[in-house]
PDB file of N, CA and C in Angstrom:
ATOM      1  N   ASP A   1     -27.364  18.100 -24.900  1.00  0.00           N
ATOM      2  CA  ASP A   1     -26.216  18.707 -24.243  1.00  0.00           C
ATOM      3  C   ASP A   1     -26.648  19.461 -22.994  1.00  0.00           C
ATOM      4  N   GLU A   2     -25.841  19.361 -21.970  1.00  0.00           N
ATOM      5  CA  GLU A   2     -26.152  20.051 -20.727  1.00  0.00           C
ATOM      6  C   GLU A   2     -26.022  21.563 -20.915  1.00  0.00           C
ATOM      7  N   GLY A   3     -26.992  22.286 -20.418  1.00  0.00           N
ATOM      8  CA  GLY A   3     -26.961  23.743 -20.528  1.00  0.00           C
ATOM      9  C   GLY A   3     -27.471  24.275 -21.853  1.00  0.00           C
ATOM     10  N   LYS A   4     -27.800  23.391 -22.766  1.00  0.00           N
ATOM     11  CA  LYS A   4     -28.292  23.825 -24.071  1.00  0.00           C
ATOM     12  C   LYS A   4     -29.815  23.696 -24.086  1.00  0.00           C
ATOM     13  N   HIS A   5     -30.491  24.767 -24.431  1.00  0.00           N
ATOM     14  CA  HIS A   5     -31.939  24.774 -24.441  1.00  0.00           C
ATOM     15  C   HIS A   5     -32.436  24.900 -25.873  1.00  0.00           C
ATOM     16  N   LYS A   6     -33.577  24.284 -26.139  1.00  0.00           N
ATOM     17  CA  LYS A   6     -34.210  24.405 -27.444  1.00  0.00           C
ATOM     18  C   LYS A   6     -35.219  25.540 -27.395  1.00  0.00           C
ATOM     19  N   THR A   7     -35.284  26.284 -28.470  1.00  0.00           N
ATOM     20  CA  THR A   7     -36.314  27.302 -28.625  1.00  0.00           C
ATOM     21  C   THR A   7     -37.308  26.770 -29.637  1.00  0.00           C
ATOM     22  N   LEU A   8     -38.521  26.512 -29.159  1.00  0.00           N
ATOM     23  CA  LEU A   8     -39.568  25.966 -30.021  1.00  0.00           C
ATOM     24  C   LEU A   8     -40.724  26.951 -30.133  1.00  0.00           C
ATOM     25  N   ILE A   9     -41.290  27.004 -31.318  1.00  0.00           N
ATOM     26  CA  ILE A   9     -42.523  27.760 -31.555  1.00  0.00           C
ATOM     27  C   ILE A   9     -43.550  26.721 -31.975  1.00  0.00           C
ATOM     28  N   VAL A  10     -44.608  26.603 -31.193  1.00  0.00           N
ATOM     29  CA  VAL A  10     -45.646  25.619 -31.501  1.00  0.00           C
ATOM     30  C   VAL A  10     -46.972  26.372 -31.607  1.00  0.00           C
ATOM     31  N   LEU A  11     -47.288  26.762 -32.829  1.00  0.00           N
ATOM     32  CA  LEU A  11     -48.518  27.491 -33.131  1.00  0.00           C
ATOM     33  C   LEU A  11     -49.046  27.024 -34.473  1.00  0.00           C
ATOM     34  N   PRO A  12     -50.352  27.044 -34.663  1.00  0.00           N
ATOM     35  CA  PRO A  12     -50.863  26.800 -36.019  1.00  0.00           C
ATOM     36  C   PRO A  12     -50.301  27.859 -36.972  1.00  0.00           C
ATOM     37  N   ARG A  13     -50.010  27.464 -38.195  1.00  0.00           N
ATOM     38  CA  ARG A  13     -49.407  28.392 -39.176  1.00  0.00           C
ATOM     39  C   ARG A  13     -50.275  29.637 -39.382  1.00  0.00           C
ATOM     40  N   GLU A  14     -51.583  29.453 -39.367  1.00  0.00           N
ATOM     41  CA  GLU A  14     -52.500  30.593 -39.539  1.00  0.00           C
ATOM     42  C   GLU A  14     -52.286  31.626 -38.432  1.00  0.00           C
ATOM     43  N   ASP A  15     -52.155  31.165 -37.197  1.00  0.00           N
ATOM     44  CA  ASP A  15     -51.930  32.078 -36.069  1.00  0.00           C
ATOM     45  C   ASP A  15     -50.581  32.775 -36.182  1.00  0.00           C
ATOM     46  N   LEU A  16     -49.552  32.023 -36.535  1.00  0.00           N
ATOM     47  CA  LEU A  16     -48.218  32.612 -36.685  1.00  0.00           C
ATOM     48  C   LEU A  16     -48.217  33.658 -37.801  1.00  0.00           C
ATOM     49  N   ALA A  17     -48.876  33.350 -38.919  1.00  0.00           N
ATOM     50  CA  ALA A  17     -48.965  34.310 -40.020  1.00  0.00           C
ATOM     51  C   ALA A  17     -49.669  35.582 -39.566  1.00  0.00           C
ATOM     52  N   ASN A  18     -50.747  35.446 -38.801  1.00  0.00           N
ATOM     53  CA  ASN A  18     -51.460  36.623 -38.287  1.00  0.00           C
ATOM     54  C   ASN A  18     -50.588  37.451 -37.354  1.00  0.00           C
ATOM     55  N   ILE A  19     -49.801  36.782 -36.516  1.00  0.00           N
ATOM     56  CA  ILE A  19     -48.925  37.491 -35.582  1.00  0.00           C
ATOM     57  C   ILE A  19     -47.896  38.341 -36.317  1.00  0.00           C
ATOM     58  N   ILE A  20     -47.319  37.785 -37.396  1.00  0.00           N
ATOM     59  CA  ILE A  20     -46.291  38.546 -38.117  1.00  0.00           C
ATOM     60  C   ILE A  20     -46.868  39.398 -39.246  1.00  0.00           C
ATOM     61  N   GLY A  21     -48.175  39.295 -39.460  1.00  0.00           N
ATOM     62  CA  GLY A  21     -48.835  40.174 -40.419  1.00  0.00           C
ATOM     63  C   GLY A  21     -48.631  39.796 -41.867  1.00  0.00           C
ATOM     64  N   THR A  22     -48.719  38.505 -42.175  1.00  0.00           N
ATOM     65  CA  THR A  22     -48.573  38.069 -43.555  1.00  0.00           C
ATOM     66  C   THR A  22     -49.577  36.954 -43.832  1.00  0.00           C
ATOM     67  N   ALA A  23     -49.692  36.595 -45.084  1.00  0.00           N
ATOM     68  CA  ALA A  23     -50.567  35.479 -45.467  1.00  0.00           C
ATOM     69  C   ALA A  23     -49.886  34.157 -45.123  1.00  0.00           C
ATOM     70  N   ARG A  24     -50.690  33.147 -44.880  1.00  0.00           N
ATOM     71  CA  ARG A  24     -50.153  31.826 -44.537  1.00  0.00           C
ATOM     72  C   ARG A  24     -49.243  31.293 -45.639  1.00  0.00           C
ATOM     73  N   GLU A  25     -49.575  31.574 -46.895  1.00  0.00           N
ATOM     74  CA  GLU A  25     -48.759  31.111 -48.018  1.00  0.00           C
ATOM     75  C   GLU A  25     -47.373  31.752 -47.986  1.00  0.00           C
ATOM     76  N   ASN A  26     -47.318  33.053 -47.688  1.00  0.00           N
ATOM     77  CA  ASN A  26     -46.023  33.740 -47.593  1.00  0.00           C
ATOM     78  C   ASN A  26     -45.205  33.188 -46.432  1.00  0.00           C
ATOM     79  N   LEU A  27     -45.874  32.910 -45.323  1.00  0.00           N
ATOM     80  CA  LEU A  27     -45.184  32.325 -44.173  1.00  0.00           C
ATOM     81  C   LEU A  27     -44.590  30.975 -44.561  1.00  0.00           C
ATOM     82  N   GLY A  28     -45.338  30.171 -45.286  1.00  0.00           N
ATOM     83  CA  GLY A  28     -44.836  28.866 -45.717  1.00  0.00           C
ATOM     84  C   GLY A  28     -43.569  28.987 -46.550  1.00  0.00           C
ATOM     85  N   ARG A  29     -43.557  29.932 -47.476  1.00  0.00           N
ATOM     86  CA  ARG A  29     -42.362  30.141 -48.314  1.00  0.00           C
ATOM     87  C   ARG A  29     -41.181  30.603 -47.467  1.00  0.00           C
ATOM     88  N   LEU A  30     -41.438  31.495 -46.540  1.00  0.00           N
ATOM     89  CA  LEU A  30     -40.373  32.008 -45.677  1.00  0.00           C
ATOM     90  C   LEU A  30     -39.810  30.908 -44.781  1.00  0.00           C
ATOM     91  N   LEU A  31     -40.686  30.093 -44.196  1.00  0.00           N
ATOM     92  CA  LEU A  31     -40.228  28.992 -43.353  1.00  0.00           C
ATOM     93  C   LEU A  31     -39.391  28.004 -44.156  1.00  0.00           C
ATOM     94  N   LYS A  32     -39.787  27.759 -45.417  1.00  0.00           N
ATOM     95  CA  LYS A  32     -39.007  26.854 -46.268  1.00  0.00           C
ATOM     96  C   LYS A  32     -37.617  27.423 -46.511  1.00  0.00           C
ATOM     97  N   GLU A  33     -37.522  28.711 -46.771  1.00  0.00           N
ATOM     98  CA  GLU A  33     -36.210  29.328 -46.980  1.00  0.00           C
ATOM     99  C   GLU A  33     -35.362  29.230 -45.716  1.00  0.00           C
ATOM    100  N   PHE A  34     -35.966  29.527 -44.562  1.00  0.00           N
ATOM    101  CA  PHE A  34     -35.233  29.427 -43.300  1.00  0.00           C
ATOM    102  C   PHE A  34     -34.765  27.990 -43.060  1.00  0.00           C
ATOM    103  N   LYS A  35     -35.608  27.025 -43.382  1.00  0.00           N
ATOM    104  CA  LYS A  35     -35.257  25.614 -43.210  1.00  0.00           C
ATOM    105  C   LYS A  35     -34.129  25.233 -44.163  1.00  0.00           C
ATOM    106  N   ASP A  36     -34.234  25.638 -45.425  1.00  0.00           N
ATOM    107  CA  ASP A  36     -33.204  25.325 -46.416  1.00  0.00           C
ATOM    108  C   ASP A  36     -31.850  25.930 -46.041  1.00  0.00           C
ATOM    109  N   ASP A  37     -31.875  27.061 -45.341  1.00  0.00           N
ATOM    110  CA  ASP A  37     -30.646  27.726 -44.911  1.00  0.00           C
ATOM    111  C   ASP A  37     -30.200  27.285 -43.513  1.00  0.00           C
ATOM    112  N   ASN A  38     -30.826  26.227 -42.994  1.00  0.00           N
ATOM    113  CA  ASN A  38     -30.483  25.660 -41.686  1.00  0.00           C
ATOM    114  C   ASN A  38     -30.606  26.651 -40.534  1.00  0.00           C
ATOM    115  N   LEU A  39     -31.582  27.537 -40.634  1.00  0.00           N
ATOM    116  CA  LEU A  39     -31.849  28.467 -39.537  1.00  0.00           C
ATOM    117  C   LEU A  39     -32.880  27.890 -38.578  1.00  0.00           C
ATOM    118  N   ILE A  40     -33.746  27.007 -39.107  1.00  0.00           N
ATOM    119  CA  ILE A  40     -34.789  26.373 -38.298  1.00  0.00           C
ATOM    120  C   ILE A  40     -34.928  24.912 -38.707  1.00  0.00           C
ATOM    121  N   LYS A  41     -35.573  24.128 -37.821  1.00  0.00           N
ATOM    122  CA  LYS A  41     -36.028  22.777 -38.149  1.00  0.00           C
ATOM    123  C   LYS A  41     -37.528  22.771 -37.959  1.00  0.00           C
ATOM    124  N   ILE A  42     -38.220  22.023 -38.796  1.00  0.00           N
ATOM    125  CA  ILE A  42     -39.670  21.923 -38.679  1.00  0.00           C
ATOM    126  C   ILE A  42     -40.032  20.464 -38.438  1.00  0.00           C
ATOM    127  N   ASN A  43     -40.812  20.251 -37.382  1.00  0.00           N
ATOM    128  CA  ASN A  43     -41.292  18.912 -37.054  1.00  0.00           C
ATOM    129  C   ASN A  43     -42.776  19.018 -36.743  1.00  0.00           C
ATOM    130  N   GLY A  44     -43.614  18.747 -37.745  1.00  0.00           N
ATOM    131  CA  GLY A  44     -45.046  18.917 -37.573  1.00  0.00           C
ATOM    132  C   GLY A  44     -45.378  20.389 -37.384  1.00  0.00           C
ATOM    133  N   ARG A  45     -46.051  20.704 -36.283  1.00  0.00           N
ATOM    134  CA  ARG A  45     -46.379  22.103 -35.985  1.00  0.00           C
ATOM    135  C   ARG A  45     -45.260  22.833 -35.261  1.00  0.00           C
ATOM    136  N   ALA A  46     -44.264  22.097 -34.795  1.00  0.00           N
ATOM    137  CA  ALA A  46     -43.184  22.700 -34.017  1.00  0.00           C
ATOM    138  C   ALA A  46     -42.082  23.238 -34.931  1.00  0.00           C
ATOM    139  N   ILE A  47     -41.675  24.462 -34.653  1.00  0.00           N
ATOM    140  CA  ILE A  47     -40.558  25.089 -35.356  1.00  0.00           C
ATOM    141  C   ILE A  47     -39.451  25.269 -34.326  1.00  0.00           C
ATOM    142  N   GLU A  48     -38.308  24.633 -34.564  1.00  0.00           N
ATOM    143  CA  GLU A  48     -37.164  24.767 -33.664  1.00  0.00           C
ATOM    144  C   GLU A  48     -36.186  25.769 -34.251  1.00  0.00           C
ATOM    145  N   ILE A  49     -35.827  26.754 -33.475  1.00  0.00           N
ATOM    146  CA  ILE A  49     -34.861  27.752 -33.936  1.00  0.00           C
ATOM    147  C   ILE A  49     -33.462  27.195 -33.728  1.00  0.00           C
ATOM    148  N   ILE A  50     -32.709  27.101 -34.814  1.00  0.00           N
ATOM    149  CA  ILE A  50     -31.351  26.574 -34.769  1.00  0.00           C
ATOM    150  C   ILE A  50     -30.341  27.721 -34.654  1.00  0.00           C
ATOM    151  N   ASP A  51     -30.516  28.753 -35.471  1.00  0.00           N
ATOM    152  CA  ASP A  51     -29.570  29.876 -35.493  1.00  0.00           C
ATOM    153  C   ASP A  51     -30.300  31.159 -35.105  1.00  0.00           C
ATOM    154  N   PHE A  52     -30.439  31.345 -33.806  1.00  0.00           N
ATOM    155  CA  PHE A  52     -31.166  32.498 -33.284  1.00  0.00           C
ATOM    156  C   PHE A  52     -30.511  33.813 -33.694  1.00  0.00           C
ATOM    157  N   GLN A  53     -29.188  33.855 -33.678  1.00  0.00           N
ATOM    158  CA  GLN A  53     -28.481  35.098 -34.032  1.00  0.00           C
ATOM    159  C   GLN A  53     -28.748  35.509 -35.471  1.00  0.00           C
ATOM    160  N   ALA A  54     -28.743  34.548 -36.384  1.00  0.00           N
ATOM    161  CA  ALA A  54     -28.996  34.870 -37.791  1.00  0.00           C
ATOM    162  C   ALA A  54     -30.429  35.362 -37.980  1.00  0.00           C
ATOM    163  N   LEU A  55     -31.396  34.712 -37.327  1.00  0.00           N
ATOM    164  CA  LEU A  55     -32.789  35.149 -37.432  1.00  0.00           C
ATOM    165  C   LEU A  55     -32.978  36.531 -36.813  1.00  0.00           C
ATOM    166  N   ASN A  56     -32.299  36.793 -35.716  1.00  0.00           N
ATOM    167  CA  ASN A  56     -32.369  38.103 -35.080  1.00  0.00           C
ATOM    168  C   ASN A  56     -31.801  39.181 -36.003  1.00  0.00           C
ATOM    169  N   LYS A  57     -30.722  38.853 -36.690  1.00  0.00           N
ATOM    170  CA  LYS A  57     -30.123  39.806 -37.640  1.00  0.00           C
ATOM    171  C   LYS A  57     -31.091  40.114 -38.783  1.00  0.00           C
ATOM    172  N   ILE A  58     -31.772  39.080 -39.279  1.00  0.00           N
ATOM    173  CA  ILE A  58     -32.765  39.267 -40.344  1.00  0.00           C
ATOM    174  C   ILE A  58     -33.898  40.150 -39.843  1.00  0.00           C
ATOM    175  N   ALA A  59     -34.385  39.864 -38.642  1.00  0.00           N
ATOM    176  CA  ALA A  59     -35.478  40.655 -38.067  1.00  0.00           C
ATOM    177  C   ALA A  59     -35.060  42.105 -37.889  1.00  0.00           C
ATOM    178  N   PHE A  60     -33.847  42.335 -37.409  1.00  0.00           N
ATOM    179  CA  PHE A  60     -33.355  43.694 -37.196  1.00  0.00           C
ATOM    180  C   PHE A  60     -33.224  44.425 -38.529  1.00  0.00           C
ATOM    181  N   SER A  61     -32.732  43.744 -39.552  1.00  0.00           N
ATOM    182  CA  SER A  61     -32.607  44.345 -40.886  1.00  0.00           C
ATOM    183  C   SER A  61     -33.975  44.727 -41.423  1.00  0.00           C
ATOM    184  N   ASN A  62     -34.965  43.848 -41.221  1.00  0.00           N
ATOM    185  CA  ASN A  62     -36.318  44.140 -41.685  1.00  0.00           C
ATOM    186  C   ASN A  62     -36.908  45.320 -40.937  1.00  0.00           C
ATOM    187  N   TYR A  63     -36.619  45.422 -39.638  1.00  0.00           N
ATOM    188  CA  TYR A  63     -37.131  46.529 -38.837  1.00  0.00           C
ATOM    189  C   TYR A  63     -36.604  47.851 -39.372  1.00  0.00           C
ATOM    190  N   TRP A  64     -35.302  47.931 -39.571  1.00  0.00           N
ATOM    191  CA  TRP A  64     -34.729  49.190 -40.064  1.00  0.00           C
ATOM    192  C   TRP A  64     -35.137  49.451 -41.504  1.00  0.00           C
ATOM    193  N   GLY A  65     -35.276  48.397 -42.309  1.00  0.00           N
ATOM    194  CA  GLY A  65     -35.750  48.570 -43.674  1.00  0.00           C
ATOM    195  C   GLY A  65     -37.144  49.165 -43.690  1.00  0.00           C
ATOM    196  N   PHE A  66     -37.977  48.742 -42.758  1.00  0.00           N
ATOM    197  CA  PHE A  66     -39.329  49.277 -42.660  1.00  0.00           C
ATOM    198  C   PHE A  66     -39.291  50.771 -42.350  1.00  0.00           C
ATOM    199  N   LEU A  67     -38.440  51.162 -41.412  1.00  0.00           N
ATOM    200  CA  LEU A  67     -38.361  52.574 -41.048  1.00  0.00           C
ATOM    201  C   LEU A  67     -37.784  53.415 -42.177  1.00  0.00           C
ATOM    202  N   ASP A  68     -36.771  52.909 -42.843  1.00  0.00           N
ATOM    203  CA  ASP A  68     -36.107  53.682 -43.892  1.00  0.00           C
ATOM    204  C   ASP A  68     -36.954  53.778 -45.156  1.00  0.00           C
ATOM    205  N   ASN A  69     -37.707  52.743 -45.476  1.00  0.00           N
ATOM    206  CA  ASN A  69     -38.424  52.700 -46.741  1.00  0.00           C
ATOM    207  C   ASN A  69     -39.902  53.032 -46.617  1.00  0.00           C
ATOM    208  N   GLY A  70     -40.381  53.224 -45.405  1.00  0.00           N
ATOM    209  CA  GLY A  70     -41.791  53.509 -45.227  1.00  0.00           C
ATOM    210  C   GLY A  70     -42.673  52.296 -45.477  1.00  0.00           C
ATOM    211  N   GLY A  71     -42.101  51.144 -45.524  1.00  0.00           N
ATOM    212  CA  GLY A  71     -42.825  49.893 -45.766  1.00  0.00           C
ATOM    213  C   GLY A  71     -41.905  48.960 -46.519  1.00  0.00           C
ATOM    214  N   TYR A  72     -42.133  47.680 -46.394  1.00  0.00           N
ATOM    215  CA  TYR A  72     -41.253  46.730 -47.062  1.00  0.00           C
ATOM    216  C   TYR A  72     -41.991  45.440 -47.324  1.00  0.00           C
ATOM    217  N   LYS A  73     -41.429  44.657 -48.201  1.00  0.00           N
ATOM    218  CA  LYS A  73     -41.870  43.285 -48.416  1.00  0.00           C
ATOM    219  C   LYS A  73     -40.754  42.396 -47.918  1.00  0.00           C
ATOM    220  N   LEU A  74     -41.084  41.489 -47.033  1.00  0.00           N
ATOM    221  CA  LEU A  74     -40.073  40.639 -46.407  1.00  0.00           C
ATOM    222  C   LEU A  74     -39.210  39.925 -47.434  1.00  0.00           C
ATOM    223  N   GLU A  75     -39.821  39.528 -48.553  1.00  0.00           N
ATOM    224  CA  GLU A  75     -39.065  38.822 -49.581  1.00  0.00           C
ATOM    225  C   GLU A  75     -37.889  39.664 -50.111  1.00  0.00           C
ATOM    226  N   CYS A  76     -38.038  40.976 -50.130  1.00  0.00           N
ATOM    227  CA  CYS A  76     -36.977  41.837 -50.647  1.00  0.00           C
ATOM    228  C   CYS A  76     -35.726  41.761 -49.783  1.00  0.00           C
ATOM    229  N   PHE A  77     -35.892  41.603 -48.484  1.00  0.00           N
ATOM    230  CA  PHE A  77     -34.750  41.570 -47.586  1.00  0.00           C
ATOM    231  C   PHE A  77     -34.161  40.171 -47.477  1.00  0.00           C
ATOM    232  N   TRP A  78     -34.966  39.159 -47.718  1.00  0.00           N
ATOM    233  CA  TRP A  78     -34.497  37.800 -47.516  1.00  0.00           C
ATOM    234  C   TRP A  78     -33.738  37.280 -48.720  1.00  0.00           C
ATOM    235  N   LYS A  79     -34.096  37.681 -49.919  1.00  0.00           N
ATOM    236  CA  LYS A  79     -33.471  37.142 -51.141  1.00  0.00           C
ATOM    237  C   LYS A  79     -32.126  37.766 -51.390  1.00  0.00           C
TER     238      LYS A  79
END
């Protein structure tokens, strides 16, 4: 579609896990949940963001949860 841009993340899973501060296994589970909920598409190493607003809302919720709780586990906010 004209005017529509794709947002792709192309990084090895190990690097992405390090960037967000989690183990690669936890990242894999999280990516599967995001994929199952149609928030992202995965094609090899490329992750395409489908619903940027929903992911941003999740990230914002996790940010405030971190401040309010003094620490958090991402799984607690996602489930």
